[in-house]
Phi, psi and omega in degrees: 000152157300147190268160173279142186306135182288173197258125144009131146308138181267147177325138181245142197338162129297125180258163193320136155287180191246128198318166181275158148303112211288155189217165199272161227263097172297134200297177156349151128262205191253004159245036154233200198022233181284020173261356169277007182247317186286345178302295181247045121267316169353299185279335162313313148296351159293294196299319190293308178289335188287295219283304172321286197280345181290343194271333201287324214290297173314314175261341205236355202311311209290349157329298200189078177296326181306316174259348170294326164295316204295309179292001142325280150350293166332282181303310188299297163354275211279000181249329157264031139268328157311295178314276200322335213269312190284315180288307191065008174274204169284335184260337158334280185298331134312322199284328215252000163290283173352303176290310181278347160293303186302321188282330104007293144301349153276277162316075223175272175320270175279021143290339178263313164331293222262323182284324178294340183221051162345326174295332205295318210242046167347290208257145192277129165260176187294351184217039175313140093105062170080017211116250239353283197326313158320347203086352174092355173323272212301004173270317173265050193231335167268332163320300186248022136288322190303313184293340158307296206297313196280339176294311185309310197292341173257358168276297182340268189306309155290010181274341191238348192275347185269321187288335159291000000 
């Protein structure tokens, strides 16, 4: 006969893990406090442009093909600033310097554009003579995402030049 099999060694503890490394403490993002008002109008002003130029486009192009694309435009701007505004990570938040610069310098351009050749723009776009029909939103709205955006990027950077 056999002798009987010794009983299974017991397993030995696990051992503890090991606390996590601390890591620095993610700043603000850029869709909370005022940056969620800047989030939605952005997407308020994505739907308006979106909405504006598919209808100018659809019914009207040959009317003022020029200014219906520029509001096109607009809109694709103003619908990639809303993401990017909203995701908030670092490469977000380049796209989304980029985006309120282009937008910034569009309105600029065809505001100045638009006053200057009035035949070219029959029909008004979103950033036809600054904004105006908007109320001039579209003249500020990109200044303060860039300030927004330039506030997020220096808490970023002491958040982390303190935590190293």
């Amino acid at each position: 006969m056999s002798e009987p099999a010794a009983p299974p060694e017991p397993a030995a503890p696990p051992e503890p893990a090991a606390p996590p490394e601390p890591r620095a403490a993610q700043p603000d993002l850029t869709r909370t406090g005022p940056g969620r008002l800047l989030v939605a109008v952005y997407a308020l002003f994505a739907l308006s442009a979106s909405a504006r130029a598919g209808v100018q486009i659809a019914t009207k192009f040959g009317h003022a093909p020029v200014a219906y694309l520029l509001s096109a435009f607009a809109a694709v701007v103003y619908i990639l600033a809303t993401v990017t505004l909203t995701v908030g990570n670092p490469t977000a938040r380049r796209i989304a310097v980029l985006s309120c610069s282009t937008e910034l310098a569009g309105v600029l351009a065809v505001g100045t554009w638009s006053l200057a050749d009035r035949a070219m723009f029959p029909d008004a776009t979103v950033w036809s003579s600054y904004g105006s029909g908007y109320g001039f939103v579209p003249l500020v709205l990109p200044v303060f995402g860039l300030l927004w955006l330039s506030r997020w990027s220096k808490r970023a950077r002491t958040r982390r030049t303190t935590v190293t």
